[in-house]
Every structure is written in C-alpha cells, then in structure tokens.
PDB file of C-alpha atoms in Angstrom:
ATOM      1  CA  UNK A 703      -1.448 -25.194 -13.201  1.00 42.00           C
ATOM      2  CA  UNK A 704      -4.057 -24.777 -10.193  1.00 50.00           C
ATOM      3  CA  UNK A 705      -5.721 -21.403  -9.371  1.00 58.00           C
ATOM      4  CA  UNK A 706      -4.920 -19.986  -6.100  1.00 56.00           C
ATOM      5  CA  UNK A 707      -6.887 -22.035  -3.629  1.00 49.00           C
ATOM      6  CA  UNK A 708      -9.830 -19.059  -2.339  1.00 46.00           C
ATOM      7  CA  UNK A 709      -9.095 -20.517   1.090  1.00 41.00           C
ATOM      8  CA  UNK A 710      -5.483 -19.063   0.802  1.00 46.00           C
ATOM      9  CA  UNK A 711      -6.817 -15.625  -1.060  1.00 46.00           C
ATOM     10  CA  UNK A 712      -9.540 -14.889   1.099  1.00 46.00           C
ATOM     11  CA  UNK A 713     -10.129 -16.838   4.600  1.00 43.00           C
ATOM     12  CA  UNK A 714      -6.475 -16.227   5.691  1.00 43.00           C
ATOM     13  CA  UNK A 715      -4.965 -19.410   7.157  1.00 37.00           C
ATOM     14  CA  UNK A 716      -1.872 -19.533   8.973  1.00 41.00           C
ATOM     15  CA  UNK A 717       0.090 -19.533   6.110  1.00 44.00           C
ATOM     16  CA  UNK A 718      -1.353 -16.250   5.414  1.00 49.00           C
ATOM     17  CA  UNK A 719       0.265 -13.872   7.979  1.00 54.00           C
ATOM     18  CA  UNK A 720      -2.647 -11.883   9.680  1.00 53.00           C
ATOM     19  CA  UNK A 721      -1.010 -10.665  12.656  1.00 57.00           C
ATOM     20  CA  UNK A 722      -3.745  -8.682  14.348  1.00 55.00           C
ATOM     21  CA  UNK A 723      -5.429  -8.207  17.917  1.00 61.00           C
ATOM     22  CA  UNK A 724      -8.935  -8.724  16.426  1.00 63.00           C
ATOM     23  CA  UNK A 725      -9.500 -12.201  15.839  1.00 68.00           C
ATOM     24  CA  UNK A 726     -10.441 -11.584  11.812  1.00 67.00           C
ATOM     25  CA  UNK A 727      -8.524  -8.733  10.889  1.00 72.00           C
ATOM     26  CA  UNK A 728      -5.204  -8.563   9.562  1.00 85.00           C
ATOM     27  CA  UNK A 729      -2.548  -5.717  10.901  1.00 91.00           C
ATOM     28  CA  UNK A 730      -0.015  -6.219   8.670  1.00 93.00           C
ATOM     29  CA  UNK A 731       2.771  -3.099   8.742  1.00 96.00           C
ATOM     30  CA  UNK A 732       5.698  -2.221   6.496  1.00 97.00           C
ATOM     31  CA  UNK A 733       8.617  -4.005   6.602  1.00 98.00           C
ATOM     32  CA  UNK A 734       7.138  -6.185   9.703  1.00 95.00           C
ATOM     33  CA  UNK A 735       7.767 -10.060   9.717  1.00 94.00           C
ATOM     34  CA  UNK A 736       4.347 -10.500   8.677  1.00 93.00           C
ATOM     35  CA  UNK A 737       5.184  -8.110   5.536  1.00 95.00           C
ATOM     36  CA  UNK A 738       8.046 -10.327   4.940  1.00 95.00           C
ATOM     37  CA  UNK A 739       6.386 -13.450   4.996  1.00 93.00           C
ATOM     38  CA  UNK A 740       3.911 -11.813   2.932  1.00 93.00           C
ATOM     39  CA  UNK A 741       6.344 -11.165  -0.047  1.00 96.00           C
ATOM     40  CA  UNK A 742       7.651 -14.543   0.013  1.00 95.00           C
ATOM     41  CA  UNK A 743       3.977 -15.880  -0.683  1.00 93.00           C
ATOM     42  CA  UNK A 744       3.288 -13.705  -3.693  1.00 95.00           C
ATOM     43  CA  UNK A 745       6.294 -14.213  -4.843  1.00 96.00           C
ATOM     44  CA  UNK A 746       6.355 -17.784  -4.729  1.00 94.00           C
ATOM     45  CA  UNK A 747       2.699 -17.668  -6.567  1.00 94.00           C
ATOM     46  CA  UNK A 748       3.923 -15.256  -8.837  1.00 95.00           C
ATOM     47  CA  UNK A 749       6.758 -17.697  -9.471  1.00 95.00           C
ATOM     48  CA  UNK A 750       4.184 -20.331  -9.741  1.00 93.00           C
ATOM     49  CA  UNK A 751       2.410 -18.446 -12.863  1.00 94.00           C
ATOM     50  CA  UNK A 752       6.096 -18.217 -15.106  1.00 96.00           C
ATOM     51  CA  UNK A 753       7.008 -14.851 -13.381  1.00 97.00           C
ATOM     52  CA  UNK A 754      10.360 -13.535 -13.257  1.00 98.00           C
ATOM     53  CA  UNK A 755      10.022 -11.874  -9.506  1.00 99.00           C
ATOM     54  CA  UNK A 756      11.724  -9.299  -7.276  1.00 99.00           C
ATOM     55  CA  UNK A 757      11.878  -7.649  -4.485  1.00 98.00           C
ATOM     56  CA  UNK A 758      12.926  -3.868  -4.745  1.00 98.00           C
ATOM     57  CA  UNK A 759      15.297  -1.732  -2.567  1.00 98.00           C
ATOM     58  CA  UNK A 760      12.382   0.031  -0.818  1.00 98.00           C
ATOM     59  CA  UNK A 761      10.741  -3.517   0.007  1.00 98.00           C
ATOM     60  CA  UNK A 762       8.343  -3.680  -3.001  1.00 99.00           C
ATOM     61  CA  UNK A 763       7.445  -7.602  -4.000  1.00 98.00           C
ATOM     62  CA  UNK A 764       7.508  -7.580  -7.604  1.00 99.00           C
ATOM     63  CA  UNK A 765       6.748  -9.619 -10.743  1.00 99.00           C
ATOM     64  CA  UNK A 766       6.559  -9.809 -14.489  1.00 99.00           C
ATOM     65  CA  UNK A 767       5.095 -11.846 -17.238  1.00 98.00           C
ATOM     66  CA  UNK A 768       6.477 -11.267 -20.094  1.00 98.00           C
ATOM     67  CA  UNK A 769       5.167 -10.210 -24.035  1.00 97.00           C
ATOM     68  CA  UNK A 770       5.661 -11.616 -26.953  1.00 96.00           C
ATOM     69  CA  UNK A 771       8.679  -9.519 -27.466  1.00 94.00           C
ATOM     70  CA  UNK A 772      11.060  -9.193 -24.326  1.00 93.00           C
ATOM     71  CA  UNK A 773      12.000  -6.219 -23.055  1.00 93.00           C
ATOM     72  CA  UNK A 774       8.698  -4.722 -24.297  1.00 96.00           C
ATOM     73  CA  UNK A 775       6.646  -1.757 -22.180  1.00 97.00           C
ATOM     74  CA  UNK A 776       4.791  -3.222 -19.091  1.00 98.00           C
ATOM     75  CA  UNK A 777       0.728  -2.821 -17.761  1.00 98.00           C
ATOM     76  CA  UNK A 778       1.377  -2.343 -13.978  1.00 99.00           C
ATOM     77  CA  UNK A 779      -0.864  -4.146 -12.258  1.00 98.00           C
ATOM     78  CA  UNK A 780      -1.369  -4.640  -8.220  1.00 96.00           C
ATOM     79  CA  UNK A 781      -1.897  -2.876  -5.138  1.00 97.00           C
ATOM     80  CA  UNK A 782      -0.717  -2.651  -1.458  1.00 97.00           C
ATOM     81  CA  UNK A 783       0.014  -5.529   0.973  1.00 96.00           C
ATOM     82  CA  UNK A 784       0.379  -3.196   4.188  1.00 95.00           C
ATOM     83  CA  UNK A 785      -2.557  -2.603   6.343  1.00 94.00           C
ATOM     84  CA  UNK A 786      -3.979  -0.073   9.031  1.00 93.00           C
ATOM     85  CA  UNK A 787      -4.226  -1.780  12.505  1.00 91.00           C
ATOM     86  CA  UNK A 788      -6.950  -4.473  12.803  1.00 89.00           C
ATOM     87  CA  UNK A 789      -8.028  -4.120   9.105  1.00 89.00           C
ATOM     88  CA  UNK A 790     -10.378  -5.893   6.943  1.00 84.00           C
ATOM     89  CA  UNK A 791      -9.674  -9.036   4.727  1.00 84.00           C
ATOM     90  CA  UNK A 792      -9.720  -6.780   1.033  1.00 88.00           C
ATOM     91  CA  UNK A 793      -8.326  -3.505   0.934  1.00 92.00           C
ATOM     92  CA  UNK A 794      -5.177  -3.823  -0.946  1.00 93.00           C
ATOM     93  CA  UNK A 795      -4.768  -7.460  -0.889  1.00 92.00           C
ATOM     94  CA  UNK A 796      -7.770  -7.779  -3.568  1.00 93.00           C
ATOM     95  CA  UNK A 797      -5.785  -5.815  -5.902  1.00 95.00           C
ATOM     96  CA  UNK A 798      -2.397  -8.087  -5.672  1.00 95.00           C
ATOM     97  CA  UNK A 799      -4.264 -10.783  -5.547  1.00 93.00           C
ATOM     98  CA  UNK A 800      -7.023 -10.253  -8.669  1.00 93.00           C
ATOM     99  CA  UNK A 801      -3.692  -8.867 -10.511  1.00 96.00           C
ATOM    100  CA  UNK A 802      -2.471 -12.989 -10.182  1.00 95.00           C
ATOM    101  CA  UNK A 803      -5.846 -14.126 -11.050  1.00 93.00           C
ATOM    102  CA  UNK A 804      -5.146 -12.218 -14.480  1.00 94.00           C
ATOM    103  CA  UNK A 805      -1.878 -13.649 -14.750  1.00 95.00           C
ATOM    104  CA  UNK A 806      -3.017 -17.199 -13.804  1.00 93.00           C
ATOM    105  CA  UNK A 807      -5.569 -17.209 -16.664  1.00 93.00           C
ATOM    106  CA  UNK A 808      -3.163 -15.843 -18.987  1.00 96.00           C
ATOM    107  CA  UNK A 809      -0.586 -18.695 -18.341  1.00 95.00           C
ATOM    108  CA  UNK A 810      -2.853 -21.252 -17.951  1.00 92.00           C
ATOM    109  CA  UNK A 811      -4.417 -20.550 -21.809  1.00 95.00           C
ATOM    110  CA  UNK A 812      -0.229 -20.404 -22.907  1.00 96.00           C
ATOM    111  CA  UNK A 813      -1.058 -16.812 -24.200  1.00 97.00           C
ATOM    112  CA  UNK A 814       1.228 -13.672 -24.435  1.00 96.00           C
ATOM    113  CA  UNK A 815       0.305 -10.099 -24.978  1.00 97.00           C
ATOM    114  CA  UNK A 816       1.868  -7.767 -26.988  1.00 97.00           C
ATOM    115  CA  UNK A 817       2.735  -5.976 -23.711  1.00 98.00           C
ATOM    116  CA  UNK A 818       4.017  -7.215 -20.210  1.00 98.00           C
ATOM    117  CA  UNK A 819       2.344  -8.031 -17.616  1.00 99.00           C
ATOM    118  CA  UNK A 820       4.126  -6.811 -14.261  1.00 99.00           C
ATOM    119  CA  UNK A 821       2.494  -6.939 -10.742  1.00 98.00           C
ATOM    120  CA  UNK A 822       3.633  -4.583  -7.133  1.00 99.00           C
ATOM    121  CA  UNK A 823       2.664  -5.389  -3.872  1.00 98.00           C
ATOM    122  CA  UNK A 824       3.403  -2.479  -2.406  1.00 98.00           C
ATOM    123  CA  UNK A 825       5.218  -2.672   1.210  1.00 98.00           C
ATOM    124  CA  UNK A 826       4.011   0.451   2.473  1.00 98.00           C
ATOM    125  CA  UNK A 827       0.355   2.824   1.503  1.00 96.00           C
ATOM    126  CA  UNK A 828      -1.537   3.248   4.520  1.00 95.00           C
ATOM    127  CA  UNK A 829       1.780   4.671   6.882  1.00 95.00           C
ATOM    128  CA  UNK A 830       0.669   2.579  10.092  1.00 96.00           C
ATOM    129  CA  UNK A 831       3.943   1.745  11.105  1.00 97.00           C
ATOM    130  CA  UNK A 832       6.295   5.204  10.894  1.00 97.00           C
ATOM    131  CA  UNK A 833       3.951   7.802   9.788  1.00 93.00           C
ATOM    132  CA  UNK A 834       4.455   8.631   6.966  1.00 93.00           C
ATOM    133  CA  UNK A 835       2.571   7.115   3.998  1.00 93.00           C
ATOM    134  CA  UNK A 836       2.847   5.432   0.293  1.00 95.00           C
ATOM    135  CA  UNK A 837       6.605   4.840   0.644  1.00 97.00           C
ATOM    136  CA  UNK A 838       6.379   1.662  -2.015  1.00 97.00           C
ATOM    137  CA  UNK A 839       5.387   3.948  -4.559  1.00 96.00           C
ATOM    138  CA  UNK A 840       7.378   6.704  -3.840  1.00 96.00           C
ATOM    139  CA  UNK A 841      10.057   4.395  -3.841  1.00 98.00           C
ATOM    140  CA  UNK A 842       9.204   3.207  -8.046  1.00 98.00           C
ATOM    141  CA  UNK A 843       8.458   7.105  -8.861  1.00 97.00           C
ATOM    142  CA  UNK A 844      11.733   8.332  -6.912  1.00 97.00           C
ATOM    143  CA  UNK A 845      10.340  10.610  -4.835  1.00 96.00           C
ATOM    144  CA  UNK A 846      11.479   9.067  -1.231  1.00 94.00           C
ATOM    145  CA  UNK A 847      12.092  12.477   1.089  1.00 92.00           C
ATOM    146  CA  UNK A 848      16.053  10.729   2.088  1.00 92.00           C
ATOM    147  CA  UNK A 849      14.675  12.782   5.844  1.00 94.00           C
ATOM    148  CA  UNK A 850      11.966   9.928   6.192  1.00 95.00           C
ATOM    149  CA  UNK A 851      14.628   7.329   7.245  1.00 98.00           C
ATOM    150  CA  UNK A 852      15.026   8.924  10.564  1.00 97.00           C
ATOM    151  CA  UNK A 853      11.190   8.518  11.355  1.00 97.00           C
ATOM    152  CA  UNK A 854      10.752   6.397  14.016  1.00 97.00           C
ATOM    153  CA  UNK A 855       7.937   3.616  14.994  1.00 97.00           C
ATOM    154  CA  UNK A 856       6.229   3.037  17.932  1.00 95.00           C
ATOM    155  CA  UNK A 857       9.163   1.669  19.369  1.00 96.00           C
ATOM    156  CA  UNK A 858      11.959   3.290  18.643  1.00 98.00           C
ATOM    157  CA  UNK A 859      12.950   1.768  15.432  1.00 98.00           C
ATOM    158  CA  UNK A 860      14.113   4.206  12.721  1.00 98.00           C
ATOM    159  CA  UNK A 861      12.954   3.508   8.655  1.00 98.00           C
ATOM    160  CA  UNK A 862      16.754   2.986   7.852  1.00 98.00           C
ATOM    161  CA  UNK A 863      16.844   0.434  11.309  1.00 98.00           C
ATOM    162  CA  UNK A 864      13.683  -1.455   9.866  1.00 98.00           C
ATOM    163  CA  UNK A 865      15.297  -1.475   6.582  1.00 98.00           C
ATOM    164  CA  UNK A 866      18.376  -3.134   7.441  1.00 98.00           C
ATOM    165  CA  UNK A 867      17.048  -5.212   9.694  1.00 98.00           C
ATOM    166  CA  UNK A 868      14.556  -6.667   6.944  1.00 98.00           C
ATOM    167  CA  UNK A 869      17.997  -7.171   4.699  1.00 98.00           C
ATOM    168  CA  UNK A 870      17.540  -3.739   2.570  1.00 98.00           C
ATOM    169  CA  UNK A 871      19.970  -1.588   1.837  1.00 98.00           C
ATOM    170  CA  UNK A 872      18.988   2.285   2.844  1.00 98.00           C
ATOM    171  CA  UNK A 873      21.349   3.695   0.821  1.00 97.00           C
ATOM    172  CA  UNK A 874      20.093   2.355  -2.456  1.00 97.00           C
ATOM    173  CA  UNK A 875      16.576   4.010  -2.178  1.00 98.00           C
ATOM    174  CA  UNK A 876      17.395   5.138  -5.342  1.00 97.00           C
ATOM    175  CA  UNK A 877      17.622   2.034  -7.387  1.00 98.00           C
ATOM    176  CA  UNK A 878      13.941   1.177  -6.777  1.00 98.00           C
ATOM    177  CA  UNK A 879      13.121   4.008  -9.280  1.00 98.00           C
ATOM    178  CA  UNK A 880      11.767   3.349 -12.129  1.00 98.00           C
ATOM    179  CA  UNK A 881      11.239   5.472 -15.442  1.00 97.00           C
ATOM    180  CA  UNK A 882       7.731   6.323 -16.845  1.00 96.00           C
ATOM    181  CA  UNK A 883       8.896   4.848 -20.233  1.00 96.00           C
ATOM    182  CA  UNK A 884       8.949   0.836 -18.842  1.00 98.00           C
ATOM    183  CA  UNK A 885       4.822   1.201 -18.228  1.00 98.00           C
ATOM    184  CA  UNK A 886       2.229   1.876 -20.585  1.00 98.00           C
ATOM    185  CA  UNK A 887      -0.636   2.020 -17.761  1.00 97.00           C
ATOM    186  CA  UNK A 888      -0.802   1.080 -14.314  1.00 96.00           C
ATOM    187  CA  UNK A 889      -4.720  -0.405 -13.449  1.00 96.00           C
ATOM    188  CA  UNK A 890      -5.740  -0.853  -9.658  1.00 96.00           C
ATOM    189  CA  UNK A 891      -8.369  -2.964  -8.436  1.00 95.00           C
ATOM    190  CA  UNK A 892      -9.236  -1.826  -5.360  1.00 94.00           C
ATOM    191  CA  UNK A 893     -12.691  -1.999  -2.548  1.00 92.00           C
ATOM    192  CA  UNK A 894     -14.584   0.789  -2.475  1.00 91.00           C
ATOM    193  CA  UNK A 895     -14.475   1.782   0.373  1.00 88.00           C
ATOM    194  CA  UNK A 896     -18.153   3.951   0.200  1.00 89.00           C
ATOM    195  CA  UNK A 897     -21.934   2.530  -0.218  1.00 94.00           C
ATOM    196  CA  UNK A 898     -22.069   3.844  -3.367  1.00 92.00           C
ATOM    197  CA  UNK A 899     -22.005   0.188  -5.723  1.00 94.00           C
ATOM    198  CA  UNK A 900     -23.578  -0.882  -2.933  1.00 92.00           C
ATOM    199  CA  UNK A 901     -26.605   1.149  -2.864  1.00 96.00           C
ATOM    200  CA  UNK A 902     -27.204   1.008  -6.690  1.00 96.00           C
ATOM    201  CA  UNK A 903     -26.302  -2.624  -6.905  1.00 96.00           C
ATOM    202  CA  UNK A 904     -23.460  -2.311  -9.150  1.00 96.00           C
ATOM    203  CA  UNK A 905     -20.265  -5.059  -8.827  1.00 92.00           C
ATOM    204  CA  UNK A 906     -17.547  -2.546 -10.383  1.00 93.00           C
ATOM    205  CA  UNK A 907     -17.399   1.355 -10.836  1.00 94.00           C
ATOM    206  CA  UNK A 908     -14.724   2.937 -12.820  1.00 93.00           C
ATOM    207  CA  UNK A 909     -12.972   5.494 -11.015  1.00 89.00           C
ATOM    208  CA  UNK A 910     -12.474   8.592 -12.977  1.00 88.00           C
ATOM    209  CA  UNK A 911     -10.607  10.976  -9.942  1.00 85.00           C
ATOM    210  CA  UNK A 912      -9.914  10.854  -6.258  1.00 81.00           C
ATOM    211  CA  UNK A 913      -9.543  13.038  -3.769  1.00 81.00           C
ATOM    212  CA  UNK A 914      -5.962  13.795  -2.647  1.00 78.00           C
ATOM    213  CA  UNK A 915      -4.049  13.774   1.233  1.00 74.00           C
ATOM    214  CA  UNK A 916      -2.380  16.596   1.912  1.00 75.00           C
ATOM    215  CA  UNK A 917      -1.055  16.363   5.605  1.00 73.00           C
ATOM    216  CA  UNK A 918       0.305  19.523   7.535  1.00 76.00           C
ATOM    217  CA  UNK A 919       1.798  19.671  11.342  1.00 77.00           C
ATOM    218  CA  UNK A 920       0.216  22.779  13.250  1.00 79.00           C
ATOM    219  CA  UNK A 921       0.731  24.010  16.372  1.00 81.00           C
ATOM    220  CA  UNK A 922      -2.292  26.357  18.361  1.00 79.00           C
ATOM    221  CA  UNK A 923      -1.120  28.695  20.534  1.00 83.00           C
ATOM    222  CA  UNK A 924      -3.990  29.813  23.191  1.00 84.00           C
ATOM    223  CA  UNK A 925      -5.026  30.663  26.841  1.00 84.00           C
ATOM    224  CA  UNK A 926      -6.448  28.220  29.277  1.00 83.00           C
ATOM    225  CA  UNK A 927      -9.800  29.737  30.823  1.00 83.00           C
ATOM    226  CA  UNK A 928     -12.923  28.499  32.838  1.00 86.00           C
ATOM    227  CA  UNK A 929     -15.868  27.260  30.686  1.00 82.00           C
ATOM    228  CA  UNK A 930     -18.713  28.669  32.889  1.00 86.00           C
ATOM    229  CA  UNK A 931     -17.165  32.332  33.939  1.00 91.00           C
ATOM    230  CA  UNK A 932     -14.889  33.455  31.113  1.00 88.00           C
ATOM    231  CA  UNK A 933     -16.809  35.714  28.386  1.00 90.00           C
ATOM    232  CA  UNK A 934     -16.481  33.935  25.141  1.00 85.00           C
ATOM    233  CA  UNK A 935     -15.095  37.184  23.631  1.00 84.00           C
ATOM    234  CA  UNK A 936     -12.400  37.268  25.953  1.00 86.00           C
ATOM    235  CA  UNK A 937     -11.487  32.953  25.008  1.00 84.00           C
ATOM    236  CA  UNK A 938      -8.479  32.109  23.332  1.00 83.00           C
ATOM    237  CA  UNK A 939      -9.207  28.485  23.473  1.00 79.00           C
ATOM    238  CA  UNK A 940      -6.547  26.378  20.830  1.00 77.00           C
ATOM    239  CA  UNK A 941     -10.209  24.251  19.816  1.00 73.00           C
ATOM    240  CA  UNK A 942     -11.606  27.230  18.597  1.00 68.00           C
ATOM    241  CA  UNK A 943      -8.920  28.185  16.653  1.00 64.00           C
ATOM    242  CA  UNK A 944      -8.296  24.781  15.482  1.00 64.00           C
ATOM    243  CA  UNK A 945     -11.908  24.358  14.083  1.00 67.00           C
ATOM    244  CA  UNK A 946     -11.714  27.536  12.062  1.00 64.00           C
ATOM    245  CA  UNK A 947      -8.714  25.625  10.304  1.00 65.00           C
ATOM    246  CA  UNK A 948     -11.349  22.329   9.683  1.00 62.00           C
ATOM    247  CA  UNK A 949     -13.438  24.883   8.618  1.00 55.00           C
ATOM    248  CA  UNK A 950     -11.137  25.961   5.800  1.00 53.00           C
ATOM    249  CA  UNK A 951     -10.426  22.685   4.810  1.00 53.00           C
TER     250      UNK A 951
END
C-alpha cells in the first residue's frame, strides 16, 4: 500500500479541488462542488487504507478502521475540509489528512487497536458560505438549530436548497447524530494559527483550552450630526455607542 503522494496532500493539483480567486489558495465552501469532489477523494483514500466510509446526512465524509473487536468504542480523529475565501493550503485539511497518515501506517504494519479508528472531514467550520458556522459538528452532536435551513448564500440559495441539490436529505438532519458512548476521545491536529511555536521553535504544542465564539446581531440606534460643529456632549453617533460594546467584550 503507497502513502499518499505529498504532491496530492500538500501542492494541490487539479485533482485536488482548490477553487479560489488567488492563484494558491483554496476557497473551498460547504456543500460546493469543490466540497463534493473533496469527499469523494478522502473517501476513496480512506477506502484505500481498509476503511469502511460514509458520508453523513449533514454532508460529513466519514471513515472507520476498525479494532480488534467490532463494534468496539471509536478515537475520532480529523478536522474540517471547508475553507474561508482565498485560504491557505493547512488549516483543516492537515488534520484530515495527518488523521490518514495514522491510518496508513496502521494498515500498512497489518495492526489493530483495541479501539477504532474513525476519521470526519467536516463539510462545514468556518461558515463562509451561509453564515452560520460548525454545522458538520453540530450535525454528529445534534444540535443543528432546524431555523438554519432557511439561511441563505450569497446567491440566493437556502441550506435546505444546497442540501438537496448536493443529494442530502434536509429532513434527516437528525440521523447524522451520534451518541457520546460510540467515542472514547476525539484528537485534532490542527495549524496554529499564532507565532507562538514559532517564536520558541517548537514543532507541536498541546492545546489545553480555547477561546470560544459567541456571535450576537445588534442594532445602534443614533443621530446623524456634523463632525466639526456638533458638541461631542450633544453626539449620539451609533460608532460611539458601538465601541463601548467592543469595549465590554
């Protein structure tokens, strides 16, 4: 069995679906036909490694390896295949992709663990496309809001539209749920995204917490006035008000 040629994992031929403005960078959005394309690919090298693959109601691309016992509790592995708009070559992709590498030397040396070994590419994290972010894992932890299938995209196109146009079913969200008691652990390898390892010349850091998103929709109310003759007592300017908010946060 070969390794993953590093030309397919890193330089991103054609066969690798980059679909971006900036000749380079991948923009690669949730159930797109690049995100399509994308989930045949793993799949097929997931398929490649003995893998009994998926893909989930929510648009997930999915694989497992099994134990030495079948049926036996899985270590989640992966990461996201989605990307923000003219992204770079690793974030998200190095975790799918270093999750097969794991897999690949597993298979190779004919060796099974006393656990599973399954692998997500998740469809959706960063919310480029409609929005509204993480729906690949909110579709495996249920806890899809069923309102987000009438956000819209850029052009028009509802979640539920996308959905069935990319052969899902919208109204089995649901079934992409899956209970706590099927993992053990879930492990992400995933860039940095800080100078941190950088600066103290470290390869790997073990992340111990991380900041959460919280995301609220505000609306300023205020009065228009002219910068160089209204008193800035008398200003009701929606920027002021709206940094005092920053401020809090």
């Amino acid at each position: 069995m070969q390794r993953l040629p590093p030309s397919v994992l890193w330089t991103g031929p054609t066969s690798w679906p980059p679909s971006a403005k900036t000749r380079g960078h991948l923009t690669r959005v949730y159930l797109s036909v690049q995100h399509l394309r994308a989930n045949q690919l793993v799949a097929g090298w997931m398929e490649q490694l003995g893998m009994t693959t998926w893909q989930d109601a929510v648009g997930n691309i999915c694989g497992r390896y099994e134990g030495r016992q079948e049926g036996a509790e899985a270590i989640l592995l992966g990461s996201h295949l989605d990307t923000v708009r003219n992204a770079g070559r690793y974030d998200g992709m190095l975790g799918v992709l270093c999750a097969l590498e794991v897999v690949a030397y597993l298979y190779q040396h004919n060796i099974q663990l006393e656990q599973a070994i399954e692998i997500v590419g998740f469809g959706d994290e960063e919310g480029t496309r409609f929005g509204v972010t993480l729906l690949g894992s909110r579709g495996i932890t249920g806890s899809w809001p069923e309102h987000w299938l009438s956000r819209e995209d850029a052009s028009g196109v509802s979640v539920a539209q996308a959905m069935i146009l990319a052969g899902l079913d919208p109204t089995r969200i649901a079934s992409a749920e899956r209970p706590k008691s099927d993992f053990s652990a879930y492990l992400e390898l995933h860039i940095e995204q800080g100078p941190v390892l950088e600066e103290q010349g470290l390869a790997l850091g073990v992340v111990t917490a991380i900041n959460g998103a919280r995301r609220l929709n505000c609306s300023f109310t205020g009065h228009a006035g002219h910068a160089g003759t209204v008193p800035m007592a008398l200003r009701k300017r929606c920027a002021g008000r709206r940094c005092r908010v920053d401020d809090f946060y």
